[in-house]
CSV table of C-alpha atoms in Angstrom, one decimal:
chain,number,residue,atom,x,y,z
A,277,GLU,CA,103.7,86.4,107.2
A,278,ALA,CA,106.3,86.4,104.7
A,279,GLN,CA,107.4,90.0,103.8
A,280,VAL,CA,110.4,92.2,103.0
A,281,THR,CA,110.1,95.5,104.9
A,282,GLN,CA,111.5,98.7,103.9
A,283,ASN,CA,112.0,101.9,105.8
A,284,PRO,CA,111.1,104.9,105.2
A,285,ARG,CA,108.6,104.6,102.8
A,286,TYR,CA,109.1,108.3,101.7
A,287,LEU,CA,112.3,110.6,102.2
A,288,ILE,CA,112.9,114.0,101.1
A,289,THR,CA,116.5,115.1,102.0
A,290,VAL,CA,119.0,117.8,100.8
A,291,THR,CA,122.3,117.4,98.7
A,292,GLY,CA,125.1,115.8,100.7
A,293,LYS,CA,123.3,114.6,103.8
A,294,LYS,CA,124.1,110.9,104.4
A,295,LEU,CA,121.0,108.7,104.7
A,296,THR,CA,120.3,105.2,105.0
A,297,VAL,CA,117.2,103.0,103.9
A,298,THR,CA,116.6,99.7,105.6
A,299,CYS,CA,115.5,96.4,104.5
A,300,SER,CA,114.6,93.7,106.5
A,301,GLN,CA,113.3,90.0,105.3
A,302,ASN,CA,111.9,87.5,107.4
A,303,MET,CA,112.1,84.5,104.9
A,304,ASN,CA,115.5,83.5,105.7
A,305,HIS,CA,116.4,84.1,102.1
A,306,GLU,CA,120.2,84.2,101.2
A,307,TYR,CA,119.9,86.7,98.3
A,308,MET,CA,118.7,90.1,98.5
A,309,SER,CA,119.2,92.9,96.2
A,310,TRP,CA,118.6,96.7,95.6
A,311,TYR,CA,116.8,98.2,92.7
A,312,ARG,CA,116.3,101.8,91.7
A,313,GLN,CA,113.2,102.5,89.3
A,314,ASP,CA,113.1,105.6,86.9
A,315,PRO,CA,110.6,106.3,84.3
A,316,GLY,CA,111.6,104.9,80.8
A,317,LEU,CA,114.5,103.0,82.3
A,318,GLY,CA,112.5,100.2,84.5
A,319,LEU,CA,114.3,98.4,87.4
A,320,ARG,CA,118.1,98.5,87.5
A,321,GLN,CA,120.1,96.5,90.1
A,322,ILE,CA,122.3,98.8,92.2
A,323,TYR,CA,123.8,95.9,94.5
A,324,TYR,CA,123.4,92.6,95.5
A,325,SER,CA,124.2,89.9,98.3
A,326,MET,CA,124.6,86.4,98.1
A,327,ASN,CA,124.9,85.7,101.8
A,328,VAL,CA,126.3,87.5,105.1
A,329,GLU,CA,129.2,89.5,104.3
A,330,VAL,CA,129.0,88.8,100.7
A,331,THR,CA,127.9,91.9,98.6
A,332,ASP,CA,128.7,92.8,95.1
A,333,LYS,CA,128.0,95.5,92.4
A,334,GLY,CA,124.9,95.6,90.2
A,335,ASP,CA,124.5,97.6,87.0
A,336,VAL,CA,124.4,101.1,88.6
A,337,PRO,CA,126.3,101.0,92.0
A,338,GLU,CA,127.9,104.7,91.8
A,339,GLY,CA,127.1,106.7,94.8
A,340,TYR,CA,125.7,103.6,97.0
A,341,LYS,CA,126.8,101.1,99.7
A,342,VAL,CA,125.5,98.5,101.3
A,343,SER,CA,126.2,96.0,103.9
A,344,ARG,CA,125.2,92.6,105.0
A,345,LYS,CA,126.1,91.9,108.5
A,346,GLU,CA,122.8,89.8,109.4
A,347,LYS,CA,121.1,87.5,107.0
A,348,ARG,CA,117.9,89.3,107.3
A,349,ASN,CA,119.0,92.8,107.0
A,350,PHE,CA,120.3,94.7,103.9
A,351,PRO,CA,120.5,98.4,104.2
A,352,LEU,CA,121.3,100.7,101.5
A,353,ILE,CA,123.5,103.8,102.1
A,354,LEU,CA,124.0,107.1,100.5
A,355,GLU,CA,126.9,108.6,101.5
A,356,SER,CA,126.4,112.2,99.8
A,357,PRO,CA,123.1,111.9,98.2
A,358,SER,CA,122.9,113.9,94.8
A,359,PRO,CA,119.7,115.0,92.8
A,360,ASN,CA,120.2,112.4,90.3
A,361,GLN,CA,119.8,109.7,93.0
A,362,THR,CA,116.1,110.9,93.2
A,363,SER,CA,114.2,107.7,92.5
A,364,LEU,CA,111.7,104.9,93.8
A,365,TYR,CA,113.8,102.2,95.4
A,366,PHE,CA,113.1,98.6,96.0
A,367,CYS,CA,114.6,95.8,98.2
A,368,ALA,CA,114.0,92.3,96.9
A,369,SER,CA,114.8,88.9,98.5
A,370,THR,CA,115.2,85.4,96.8
A,371,PRO,CA,116.2,82.0,98.3
A,372,TRP,CA,119.4,81.1,96.6
A,373,ALA,CA,118.5,77.9,95.3
A,374,GLY,CA,115.9,77.1,92.8
A,375,ASN,CA,113.7,79.1,90.1
A,376,THR,CA,111.9,81.2,92.5
A,377,GLU,CA,110.7,84.8,92.0
A,378,ALA,CA,112.1,87.9,93.8
A,379,PHE,CA,109.9,89.2,96.7
A,380,PHE,CA,109.7,93.0,96.8
A,381,GLY,CA,109.5,95.4,99.6
A,382,GLN,CA,107.0,98.4,99.5
A,383,GLY,CA,109.2,100.9,98.2
A,384,THR,CA,111.0,103.9,99.0
A,385,ARG,CA,110.5,107.1,97.3
A,386,LEU,CA,113.5,109.2,97.9
A,387,THR,CA,113.9,113.1,96.7
A,388,VAL,CA,117.1,114.7,97.1
A,389,VAL,CA,116.9,118.4,96.6
B,272,GLN,CA,120.8,95.4,72.6
B,273,LYS,CA,118.9,95.5,75.6
B,274,GLU,CA,119.1,92.3,77.5
B,275,VAL,CA,115.1,92.4,78.0
B,276,GLU,CA,112.8,94.3,75.8
B,277,GLN,CA,109.2,95.3,76.1
B,278,ASN,CA,107.2,97.6,74.0
B,279,SER,CA,106.3,100.6,76.5
B,280,GLY,CA,102.6,101.1,75.3
B,281,PRO,CA,100.4,101.9,76.6
B,282,LEU,CA,98.4,99.0,75.2
B,283,SER,CA,94.7,99.9,75.2
B,284,VAL,CA,92.1,97.1,75.0
B,285,PRO,CA,88.3,97.1,75.6
B,286,GLU,CA,86.9,95.6,78.9
B,287,GLY,CA,86.4,91.7,78.1
B,288,ALA,CA,88.9,91.5,75.5
B,289,ILE,CA,92.3,89.6,75.6
B,290,ALA,CA,95.4,91.7,76.1
B,291,SER,CA,98.7,90.1,74.5
B,292,LEU,CA,102.1,91.5,76.2
B,293,ASN,CA,105.4,90.5,74.8
B,294,CYS,CA,108.9,90.2,75.8
B,295,THR,CA,112.1,89.4,74.0
B,296,TYR,CA,115.4,88.4,75.8
B,297,SER,CA,119.1,88.1,74.6
B,298,ASP,CA,120.5,85.6,76.9
B,299,ARG,CA,120.2,82.1,75.4
B,300,GLY,CA,121.1,80.7,78.7
B,301,SER,CA,118.2,82.1,80.5
B,302,GLN,CA,116.1,79.5,82.4
B,303,SER,CA,113.6,81.4,84.4
B,304,PHE,CA,111.0,83.9,83.2
B,305,PHE,CA,108.5,86.1,85.2
B,306,TRP,CA,105.6,88.4,84.6
B,307,TYR,CA,105.1,91.0,87.4
B,308,ARG,CA,102.2,93.7,87.6
B,309,GLN,CA,102.9,97.0,88.9
B,310,TYR,CA,100.5,99.6,89.6
B,311,SER,CA,102.0,103.1,90.0
B,312,GLY,CA,103.9,103.8,92.8
B,313,LYS,CA,103.6,100.3,94.2
B,314,SER,CA,105.8,97.2,94.5
B,315,PRO,CA,106.0,94.7,91.7
B,316,GLU,CA,103.8,91.5,92.4
B,317,LEU,CA,104.3,88.1,90.6
B,318,ILE,CA,101.6,87.2,88.3
B,319,MET,CA,103.2,84.3,86.6
B,320,SER,CA,106.4,82.1,86.3
B,321,ILE,CA,107.4,80.0,83.3
B,322,TYR,CA,110.4,77.7,82.9
B,323,SER,CA,110.0,75.4,79.8
B,324,ASN,CA,108.5,75.8,76.5
B,325,GLY,CA,105.0,76.1,76.0
B,326,ASP,CA,102.1,77.5,77.8
B,327,LYS,CA,101.2,77.8,81.3
B,328,GLU,CA,97.7,78.9,82.5
B,329,ASP,CA,96.6,80.3,85.6
B,330,GLY,CA,93.1,81.5,85.8
B,331,ARG,CA,92.8,84.5,83.4
B,332,PHE,CA,96.5,84.5,82.7
B,333,THR,CA,98.7,82.7,80.3
B,334,ALA,CA,102.3,82.7,79.9
B,335,GLN,CA,104.1,81.4,76.7
B,336,LEU,CA,107.5,80.8,76.1
B,337,ASN,CA,109.7,80.1,73.2
B,338,LYS,CA,113.2,79.8,73.9
B,339,ALA,CA,114.4,79.2,70.3
B,340,SER,CA,112.9,82.8,69.5
B,341,GLN,CA,113.9,84.0,72.9
B,342,TYR,CA,110.4,85.3,73.2
B,343,VAL,CA,107.9,85.1,76.2
B,344,SER,CA,104.5,86.6,76.3
B,345,LEU,CA,101.7,87.1,78.8
B,346,LEU,CA,97.9,86.8,77.8
B,347,ILE,CA,95.2,88.3,80.0
B,348,ARG,CA,91.8,86.8,79.1
B,349,ASP,CA,88.6,88.9,79.8
B,350,SER,CA,90.6,91.9,80.7
B,351,GLN,CA,89.2,93.9,83.5
B,352,PRO,CA,89.6,97.7,84.3
B,353,SER,CA,91.5,96.4,87.5
B,354,ASP,CA,94.1,94.7,85.2
B,355,SER,CA,95.2,98.2,84.2
B,356,ALA,CA,98.8,98.5,85.5
B,357,THR,CA,102.5,98.2,84.1
B,358,TYR,CA,103.5,94.7,83.3
B,359,LEU,CA,107.2,93.9,83.9
B,360,CYS,CA,108.9,90.8,82.3
B,361,ALA,CA,111.8,89.5,84.1
B,362,VAL,CA,114.3,87.1,83.3
B,363,ARG,CA,117.1,85.2,85.5
B,364,THR,CA,120.2,85.4,83.7
B,365,GLY,CA,123.8,84.6,84.1
B,366,GLY,CA,123.3,81.2,85.9
B,367,GLY,CA,122.6,83.0,89.1
B,368,ASN,CA,119.9,84.8,90.9
B,369,LYS,CA,119.9,88.2,89.2
B,370,LEU,CA,116.8,89.2,87.6
B,371,THR,CA,117.0,91.5,84.7
B,372,PHE,CA,113.9,93.6,84.1
B,373,GLY,CA,112.3,95.1,81.0
B,374,THR,CA,111.0,98.5,81.1
B,375,GLY,CA,107.4,97.4,81.3
B,376,THR,CA,104.4,97.5,79.3
B,377,GLN,CA,101.6,99.9,80.6
B,378,LEU,CA,98.2,98.3,80.0
B,379,LYS,CA,95.0,100.3,79.9
B,380,VAL,CA,91.6,98.4,79.9
B,381,GLU,CA,88.7,100.7,78.7
B,382,LEU,CA,85.2,100.4,79.8
């Protein structure tokens, strides 16, 4: 089954404690991205990757890091989480070519206290 | 001006009625347009995609695109309570693969 898998689904952590949210896709897609979703602000892109070892900032990259060492994996790293990073996070993947939609993971609800 | 704009709602319609959801976008070069449905706390799921001017129908859903007016809409016929969700308009902008989303319109279908 074609899917994008995120882990964990729910996470409560304390300010400053480094964390990683994993994302993996089994569709051999080149393009992957991370979004955060906040009430009234919609989905905003954090970082994206066009292929292995190629990443770039989206609209709200501050406080986040990513890596793309393998095509299927695109982890989101919060080196020193702060309460303003409390949000619902989605990973998405898209084939590079063509007018195709983005496939979303199940989401990760992160709370930073 | 936001890149993709939607009314936040809520839009309330009675069961069986037609729900009309609207979206405008600012990038004239945009080529691909998508409607996603999102239930609270869940991930967005694709409802419709449209790439050329005119209407595209799929079951109870019709997407309409007018590139000259930079306007895309979604009609839901015979609305059901299960259609109650937030509908996100997404536009592929900048010639790449980036999807820019509107803030979503909350639809409530009332019995």
